[in-house]
Amino acid sequence: MIAPEEAETGAPARSPDAVSDIEIRVPEPADGVGMWRLAVESQVLDANSRYAYVLWCRDFAATSVVAVRGDRAVGYVTGYMRPEAPTTVVVWQVCVDASAQGEGLAGRMLDAVYDGAPGVDRMETTITPDNDSSIRLFTSFAKRHDVPIERSDLFGRELLGDGHEPEDLYRIGPTTKGETTS
């Protein structure tokens, strides 16, 4: 699931100085606490346990990033390599704190995950049909890399239960790293 990203929806842009004070880097286990906090505070993401985020930062750090301003996490992307498709990175969650929205941070973090993942030429994510901002975020990624993006049904409500919206699969690629447009 992807949190709605106001940074891609016309929120007022911040000055370039505001953007430069955010460091995007590979997370460490201690960053899991801040990532968990962001997920809970988003009130839209499926917030996993604090332990899950700490563990994620240990086991899937190479395919995830955290954005930090000072000593505070202001965004993250979690991803993993798909075992059945070893050149595909699956993006699990994207989250940007309200204090960092309007800076294009979600797109920059997505690029950082893609650029840092070894041997990747495709990206996948799931998005609920009502999450227009995430659809725009991933469509923008595909445009920046001048590659196709395809949507298909993946998991229906009946499978996910508890009133969960269906999750559509978005497949992006194949990409050629280093060849971006715009």
Coordinates of N, CA and C in Angstrom, one line a residue:
M1 N 0.8 -1.2 0.0 CA 0.0 0.0 0.0 C 0.9 1.2 0.0
I2 N 0.5 2.3 -0.7 CA 1.2 3.5 -0.8 C 0.4 4.6 -0.2
A3 N 1.1 5.4 0.6 CA 0.4 6.6 1.2 C 0.2 7.6 0.2
P4 N -0.9 8.4 0.2 CA -1.1 9.5 -0.7 C 0.1 10.4 -0.6
E5 N 0.6 10.9 -1.7 CA 1.8 11.7 -1.7 C 1.4 13.1 -2.2
E6 N 1.2 14.0 -1.3 CA 0.8 15.4 -1.7 C 1.9 16.1 -2.5
A7 N 3.1 15.6 -2.3 CA 4.2 16.3 -3.0 C 4.1 16.2 -4.5
E8 N 3.3 15.3 -5.0 CA 3.2 15.1 -6.5 C 1.8 15.7 -6.9
T9 N 1.1 16.4 -6.1 CA -0.2 16.8 -6.4 C -0.4 18.3 -6.5
G10 N 0.6 19.1 -6.6 CA 0.5 20.5 -6.7 C 0.6 21.2 -5.4
A11 N 1.0 20.6 -4.3 CA 1.2 21.3 -3.0 C 2.2 22.4 -3.3
P12 N 2.2 23.4 -2.5 CA 3.1 24.5 -2.7 C 4.6 24.0 -2.6
A13 N 5.4 24.3 -3.6 CA 6.8 23.9 -3.5 C 7.6 24.7 -2.5
R14 N 8.6 24.1 -1.9 CA 9.4 24.7 -1.0 C 10.7 25.2 -1.8
S15 N 11.4 26.1 -1.2 CA 12.6 26.6 -1.8 C 13.6 25.5 -2.0
P16 N 14.6 25.6 -2.9 CA 15.6 24.6 -3.1 C 16.4 24.4 -1.8
D17 N 16.6 25.4 -0.9 CA 17.3 25.2 0.3 C 16.6 24.2 1.2
A18 N 15.3 24.2 1.2 CA 14.5 23.2 2.0 C 14.8 21.8 1.5
V19 N 14.8 21.6 0.2 CA 15.1 20.3 -0.4 C 16.5 19.8 0.0
S20 N 17.5 20.7 0.0 CA 18.8 20.3 0.2 C 19.1 19.8 1.6
D21 N 18.2 20.2 2.5 CA 18.5 19.8 3.9 C 18.0 18.4 4.2
I22 N 17.5 17.7 3.2 CA 17.0 16.3 3.4 C 18.0 15.3 2.8
E23 N 18.4 14.4 3.7 CA 19.4 13.4 3.2 C 18.6 12.1 3.0
I24 N 18.8 11.5 1.8 CA 18.1 10.2 1.4 C 19.2 9.2 1.5
R25 N 19.0 8.2 2.3 CA 20.1 7.2 2.5 C 19.4 5.8 2.7
V26 N 20.3 4.8 2.7 CA 19.9 3.4 3.1 C 19.6 3.4 4.6
P27 N 18.5 2.8 5.0 CA 18.1 2.8 6.4 C 19.0 1.8 7.2
E28 N 19.1 2.1 8.5 CA 19.7 1.2 9.5 C 18.6 0.8 10.4
P29 N 18.7 -0.3 11.2 CA 17.7 -0.8 12.0 C 17.1 0.3 12.9
A30 N 17.9 1.2 13.4 CA 17.4 2.3 14.3 C 16.5 3.2 13.6
D31 N 16.5 3.3 12.2 CA 15.6 4.1 11.5 C 14.2 3.6 11.4
G32 N 14.1 2.3 11.7 CA 12.8 1.6 11.7 C 11.8 2.3 12.7
V33 N 12.3 2.8 13.8 CA 11.4 3.5 14.7 C 10.8 4.7 14.1
G34 N 11.6 5.5 13.4 CA 11.0 6.7 12.8 C 10.1 6.4 11.6
M35 N 10.4 5.3 10.9 CA 9.6 4.9 9.8 C 8.2 4.4 10.3
W36 N 8.3 3.6 11.4 CA 7.0 3.2 12.0 C 6.2 4.4 12.4
R37 N 6.8 5.4 13.1 CA 6.1 6.6 13.5 C 5.4 7.2 12.3
L38 N 6.1 7.4 11.2 CA 5.6 8.0 10.0 C 4.4 7.2 9.5
A39 N 4.5 5.9 9.5 CA 3.4 5.1 9.0 C 2.1 5.3 9.9
V40 N 2.3 5.3 11.2 CA 1.2 5.5 12.1 C 0.6 6.8 11.9
E41 N 1.5 7.9 11.9 CA 1.0 9.2 11.8 C 0.3 9.5 10.4
S42 N 0.6 8.8 9.4 CA 0.0 9.0 8.1 C -1.5 8.8 8.1
Q43 N -1.9 7.9 9.0 CA -3.3 7.5 9.1 C -3.9 6.9 7.9
V44 N -3.1 6.6 6.9 CA -3.6 6.0 5.7 C -2.9 4.7 5.3
L45 N -1.6 4.6 5.7 CA -0.9 3.3 5.5 C -1.3 2.2 6.4
D46 N -1.2 1.0 6.0 CA -1.3 -0.1 6.9 C 0.0 -0.1 7.7
A47 N -0.2 0.4 9.0 CA 1.0 0.4 9.9 C 1.3 -0.9 10.4
N48 N 2.5 -1.4 10.1 CA 2.9 -2.7 10.7 C 3.5 -2.5 12.1
S49 N 3.9 -3.5 12.7 CA 4.5 -3.3 14.1 C 5.8 -2.6 14.0
R50 N 6.2 -2.0 15.1 CA 7.5 -1.3 15.1 C 8.6 -2.3 14.8
Y51 N 8.5 -3.5 15.4 CA 9.4 -4.5 15.1 C 9.6 -4.8 13.6
A52 N 8.5 -4.8 12.9 CA 8.5 -5.1 11.5 C 9.4 -4.1 10.7
Y53 N 9.3 -2.8 11.1 CA 10.0 -1.8 10.4 C 11.5 -1.9 10.8
V54 N 11.8 -2.2 12.0 CA 13.2 -2.4 12.5 C 13.8 -3.5 11.7
L55 N 13.1 -4.6 11.6 CA 13.6 -5.8 10.9 C 13.7 -5.5 9.4
W56 N 12.8 -4.8 8.8 CA 12.8 -4.4 7.4 C 14.1 -3.7 7.1
C57 N 14.5 -2.7 8.1 CA 15.7 -1.9 7.9 C 17.0 -2.8 8.0
R58 N 16.9 -3.9 8.6 CA 18.0 -4.9 8.7 C 18.1 -5.7 7.4
D59 N 16.9 -6.3 7.1 CA 16.9 -7.3 6.0 C 16.7 -6.8 4.6
F60 N 16.1 -5.7 4.5 CA 15.8 -5.2 3.1 C 16.3 -3.7 2.9
A61 N 17.3 -3.4 3.6 CA 17.9 -2.1 3.6 C 18.4 -1.7 2.1
A62 N 18.9 -2.7 1.4 CA 19.5 -2.4 0.1 C 18.4 -2.0 -0.9
T63 N 17.2 -2.3 -0.6 CA 16.1 -1.9 -1.5 C 15.1 -1.0 -0.9
S64 N 15.6 -0.2 0.1 CA 14.7 0.7 0.8 C 15.5 2.0 1.1
V65 N 14.9 3.1 1.3 CA 15.5 4.3 1.7 C 14.8 5.0 2.8
V66 N 15.5 5.9 3.5 CA 14.9 6.7 4.5 C 15.3 8.2 4.2
A67 N 14.4 9.1 4.3 CA 14.8 10.5 4.1 C 14.8 11.2 5.5
V68 N 15.9 11.9 5.8 CA 16.1 12.4 7.2 C 16.4 13.9 7.0
R69 N 15.7 14.7 7.9 CA 16.0 16.1 8.0 C 16.5 16.3 9.5
G70 N 17.7 16.6 9.6 CA 18.3 16.7 10.9 C 18.4 15.3 11.5
D71 N 17.8 15.0 12.6 CA 17.8 13.7 13.2 C 16.4 13.0 13.1
R72 N 15.5 13.6 12.3 CA 14.1 13.1 12.2 C 13.8 12.5 10.8
A73 N 13.3 11.3 10.8 CA 12.8 10.7 9.5 C 11.6 11.5 9.0
V74 N 11.7 11.9 7.8 CA 10.5 12.7 7.1 C 10.0 11.9 5.9
G75 N 10.5 10.7 5.7 CA 10.0 10.0 4.6 C 10.7 8.6 4.4
Y76 N 10.1 7.7 3.7 CA 10.8 6.4 3.5 C 10.1 5.7 2.3
V77 N 10.8 4.8 1.7 CA 10.3 3.9 0.8 C 10.8 2.5 1.2
T78 N 9.9 1.5 1.3 CA 10.4 0.2 1.6 C 10.1 -0.7 0.3
G79 N 11.1 -1.5 0.0 CA 11.1 -2.3 -1.2 C 11.8 -3.6 -0.9
Y80 N 11.6 -4.6 -1.8 CA 12.3 -5.8 -1.8 C 12.5 -6.4 -3.2
M81 N 13.4 -7.3 -3.3 CA 13.6 -8.0 -4.6 C 12.6 -9.1 -4.7
R82 N 11.9 -9.2 -5.8 CA 10.9 -10.3 -5.9 C 11.7 -11.6 -6.2
P83 N 11.5 -12.6 -5.3 CA 12.2 -13.9 -5.5 C 12.0 -14.5 -6.8
E84 N 10.8 -14.5 -7.4 CA 10.6 -15.2 -8.6 C 11.0 -14.3 -9.8
A85 N 11.3 -13.1 -9.6 CA 11.8 -12.2 -10.7 C 12.9 -11.3 -10.1
P86 N 14.1 -11.9 -10.1 CA 15.3 -11.3 -9.4 C 15.7 -9.9 -10.0
T87 N 15.2 -9.5 -11.1 CA 15.5 -8.1 -11.6 C 14.4 -7.1 -11.3
T88 N 13.4 -7.5 -10.5 CA 12.3 -6.7 -10.2 C 12.3 -6.3 -8.7
V89 N 12.3 -5.0 -8.5 CA 12.2 -4.4 -7.1 C 10.7 -4.1 -6.9
V90 N 10.1 -4.6 -5.8 CA 8.7 -4.4 -5.4 C 8.7 -3.3 -4.4
V91 N 8.0 -2.2 -4.6 CA 7.9 -1.1 -3.6 C 6.7 -1.4 -2.8
W92 N 6.9 -1.5 -1.5 CA 5.9 -1.9 -0.5 C 5.2 -0.7 0.0
Q93 N 5.9 0.3 0.6 CA 5.3 1.5 1.1 C 6.1 2.7 0.7
V94 N 5.4 3.8 0.5 CA 6.0 5.1 0.3 C 5.3 6.0 1.3
C95 N 6.1 6.8 2.1 CA 5.5 7.7 3.0 C 6.3 9.0 3.1
V96 N 5.6 10.1 3.1 CA 6.3 11.4 3.3 C 5.5 12.1 4.3
D97 N 6.3 12.6 5.3 CA 5.7 13.4 6.4 C 5.1 14.7 5.9
A98 N 4.1 15.2 6.5 CA 3.5 16.5 6.1 C 4.5 17.6 6.0
S99 N 5.5 17.6 6.9 CA 6.5 18.7 6.9 C 7.4 18.7 5.7
A100 N 7.4 17.6 4.9 CA 8.3 17.5 3.8 C 7.5 17.4 2.5
Q101 N 6.2 17.5 2.5 CA 5.4 17.5 1.3 C 5.7 18.7 0.5
G102 N 5.5 18.6 -0.8 CA 5.7 19.7 -1.7 C 7.2 19.9 -2.2
E103 N 8.0 18.9 -1.8 CA 9.4 19.0 -2.2 C 9.8 17.9 -3.2
G104 N 8.9 17.2 -3.8 CA 9.2 16.1 -4.7 C 9.9 15.0 -4.1
L105 N 9.8 14.8 -2.8 CA 10.6 13.8 -2.0 C 10.2 12.4 -2.4
A106 N 9.0 12.1 -2.6 CA 8.5 10.8 -3.0 C 9.2 10.3 -4.2
G107 N 9.2 11.2 -5.2 CA 9.9 10.8 -6.5 C 11.4 10.6 -6.4
R108 N 12.0 11.5 -5.6 CA 13.5 11.3 -5.4 C 13.8 10.1 -4.6
M109 N 13.0 9.7 -3.6 CA 13.2 8.5 -2.9 C 13.0 7.2 -3.8
L110 N 12.0 7.3 -4.6 CA 11.7 6.2 -5.6 C 12.9 6.0 -6.5
D111 N 13.4 7.1 -7.0 CA 14.6 7.0 -7.9 C 15.8 6.5 -7.1
A112 N 15.9 6.8 -5.8 CA 17.1 6.3 -5.0 C 17.0 4.8 -4.8
V113 N 15.8 4.3 -4.6 CA 15.6 2.9 -4.4 C 15.9 2.2 -5.7
Y114 N 15.4 2.7 -6.8 CA 15.7 2.1 -8.1 C 17.2 2.1 -8.5
D115 N 17.8 3.3 -8.3 CA 19.2 3.5 -8.6 C 20.1 2.6 -7.7
G116 N 19.7 2.4 -6.5 CA 20.5 1.6 -5.5 C 20.4 0.1 -5.6
A117 N 19.3 -0.3 -6.2 CA 19.0 -1.8 -6.2 C 19.8 -2.5 -7.3
P118 N 20.7 -3.4 -6.9 CA 21.5 -4.1 -7.9 C 20.8 -4.9 -8.9
G119 N 21.1 -4.7 -10.2 CA 20.6 -5.6 -11.2 C 19.1 -5.4 -11.6
V120 N 18.5 -4.3 -11.1 CA 17.1 -4.1 -11.3 C 16.8 -3.5 -12.7
D121 N 15.8 -4.0 -13.4 CA 15.4 -3.4 -14.6 C 13.9 -3.2 -14.6
R122 N 13.2 -3.6 -13.6 CA 11.7 -3.4 -13.5 C 11.4 -3.1 -12.0
M123 N 10.2 -2.4 -11.9 CA 9.6 -2.1 -10.6 C 8.2 -2.5 -10.6
E124 N 7.7 -3.0 -9.5 CA 6.3 -3.3 -9.3 C 5.9 -2.7 -8.0
T125 N 4.6 -2.4 -8.0 CA 3.9 -1.9 -6.7 C 2.5 -2.2 -6.8
T126 N 1.8 -2.2 -5.7 CA 0.4 -2.3 -5.7 C -0.2 -1.0 -5.2
I127 N -1.4 -0.7 -5.8 CA -2.0 0.6 -5.4 C -3.5 0.4 -5.4
T128 N -4.2 0.9 -4.4 CA -5.7 0.8 -4.4 C -6.2 1.7 -5.5
P129 N -7.3 1.4 -6.1 CA -7.9 2.1 -7.2 C -8.2 3.6 -6.9
D130 N -8.4 3.9 -5.6 CA -8.8 5.3 -5.2 C -7.6 6.1 -4.9
N131 N -6.4 5.6 -5.0 CA -5.2 6.3 -4.6 C -4.5 7.1 -5.8
D132 N -5.2 8.1 -6.2 CA -4.7 8.9 -7.4 C -3.3 9.4 -7.3
S133 N -3.0 9.9 -6.1 CA -1.6 10.5 -5.9 C -0.5 9.4 -6.1
S134 N -0.7 8.2 -5.7 CA 0.3 7.1 -5.9 C 0.3 6.7 -7.3
I135 N -0.8 6.7 -8.0 CA -0.9 6.4 -9.4 C 0.0 7.4 -10.2
R136 N -0.2 8.7 -9.8 CA 0.6 9.8 -10.4 C 2.1 9.6 -10.1
L137 N 2.4 9.3 -8.9 CA 3.8 9.1 -8.5 C 4.5 8.1 -9.4
F138 N 3.9 6.9 -9.5 CA 4.5 5.8 -10.3 C 4.5 6.1 -11.8
T139 N 3.4 6.7 -12.2 CA 3.3 7.1 -13.7 C 4.4 8.1 -14.0
S140 N 4.7 9.0 -13.1 CA 5.7 10.0 -13.2 C 7.1 9.3 -13.3
F141 N 7.3 8.3 -12.4 CA 8.6 7.6 -12.5 C 8.7 6.9 -13.9
A142 N 7.7 6.3 -14.4 CA 7.8 5.6 -15.7 C 8.1 6.6 -16.8
K143 N 7.5 7.8 -16.7 CA 7.8 8.9 -17.7 C 9.2 9.3 -17.6
R144 N 9.7 9.6 -16.4 CA 11.1 10.0 -16.2 C 12.1 9.0 -16.8
H145 N 11.8 7.7 -16.7 CA 12.6 6.7 -17.3 C 12.2 6.2 -18.7
D146 N 11.2 6.9 -19.2 CA 10.8 6.6 -20.6 C 10.5 5.1 -20.8
V147 N 9.7 4.6 -19.9 CA 9.4 3.1 -20.0 C 7.9 2.9 -19.8
P148 N 7.4 1.8 -20.2 CA 5.9 1.6 -20.1 C 5.5 1.3 -18.6
I149 N 4.3 1.5 -18.3 CA 3.7 1.2 -17.0 C 2.4 0.5 -17.3
E150 N 2.2 -0.7 -16.7 CA 1.0 -1.5 -17.0 C 0.3 -1.7 -15.7
R151 N -1.1 -1.7 -15.7 CA -1.9 -2.0 -14.6 C -2.7 -3.3 -14.8
S152 N -2.8 -4.1 -13.8 CA -3.6 -5.3 -13.8 C -4.2 -5.6 -12.5
D153 N -5.3 -6.3 -12.4 CA -5.9 -6.7 -11.1 C -4.9 -7.7 -10.4
L154 N -4.8 -7.5 -9.1 CA -4.0 -8.5 -8.4 C -4.7 -9.1 -7.2
F155 N -5.0 -8.4 -6.2 CA -5.7 -8.9 -5.0 C -7.1 -8.2 -4.8
G156 N -8.1 -9.0 -4.8 CA -9.5 -8.4 -4.7 C -9.8 -8.3 -3.2
R157 N -10.9 -7.5 -3.0 CA -11.4 -7.3 -1.6 C -11.7 -8.6 -0.9
E158 N -12.2 -9.6 -1.6 CA -12.5 -10.8 -0.9 C -11.3 -11.5 -0.3
L159 N -10.2 -11.4 -1.0 CA -8.9 -11.9 -0.5 C -8.3 -11.1 0.7
L160 N -8.4 -9.8 0.6 CA -7.8 -8.9 1.6 C -8.6 -8.8 2.9
G161 N -9.9 -8.9 2.7 CA -10.8 -8.8 3.9 C -10.8 -7.5 4.6
D162 N -11.5 -7.4 5.7 CA -11.7 -6.3 6.6 C -11.9 -4.9 5.9
G163 N -12.7 -5.0 4.8 CA -13.1 -3.8 4.1 C -11.9 -3.2 3.3
H164 N -10.8 -3.9 3.1 CA -9.7 -3.4 2.4 C -10.0 -3.2 0.9
E165 N -9.6 -2.2 0.4 CA -9.8 -1.9 -1.1 C -9.0 -3.0 -1.9
P166 N -9.4 -3.3 -3.1 CA -8.5 -4.1 -3.9 C -7.1 -3.5 -4.2
E167 N -6.2 -4.3 -4.4 CA -4.8 -3.8 -4.8 C -4.5 -4.2 -6.2
D168 N -4.3 -3.1 -7.0 CA -4.0 -3.3 -8.4 C -2.5 -3.4 -8.6
L169 N -2.0 -4.2 -9.5 CA -0.5 -4.3 -9.7 C -0.1 -3.4 -10.8
Y170 N 0.9 -2.6 -10.5 CA 1.5 -1.7 -11.5 C 2.9 -2.2 -11.8
R171 N 3.2 -2.5 -13.1 CA 4.5 -3.0 -13.5 C 5.1 -2.0 -14.4
I172 N 6.3 -1.6 -14.0 CA 7.1 -0.6 -14.7 C 8.3 -1.2 -15.3
G173 N 8.5 -0.9 -16.6 CA 9.8 -1.4 -17.2 C 9.5 -2.3 -18.4
P174 N 10.6 -2.8 -18.9 CA 11.9 -2.8 -18.4 C 12.6 -1.4 -18.6
T175 N 13.4 -1.1 -17.6 CA 14.1 0.2 -17.6 C 15.6 -0.1 -18.0
T176 N 16.2 1.0 -18.4 CA 17.7 1.0 -18.6 C 18.2 2.1 -17.7
K177 N 18.9 1.7 -16.6 CA 19.4 2.6 -15.7 C 20.4 3.6 -16.4
G178 N 20.2 4.9 -15.9 CA 21.1 5.9 -16.4 C 20.5 6.6 -17.6
E179 N 19.5 6.1 -18.2 CA 18.8 6.7 -19.4 C 17.5 7.3 -19.0
T180 N 17.5 8.5 -18.3 CA 16.3 9.1 -17.9 C 16.1 10.3 -18.8
T181 N 14.8 10.7 -18.9 CA 14.5 11.9 -19.7 C 14.0 12.9 -18.7
S182 N 13.9 14.1 -19.1 CA 13.4 15.3 -18.4 C 14.5 15.9 -17.6

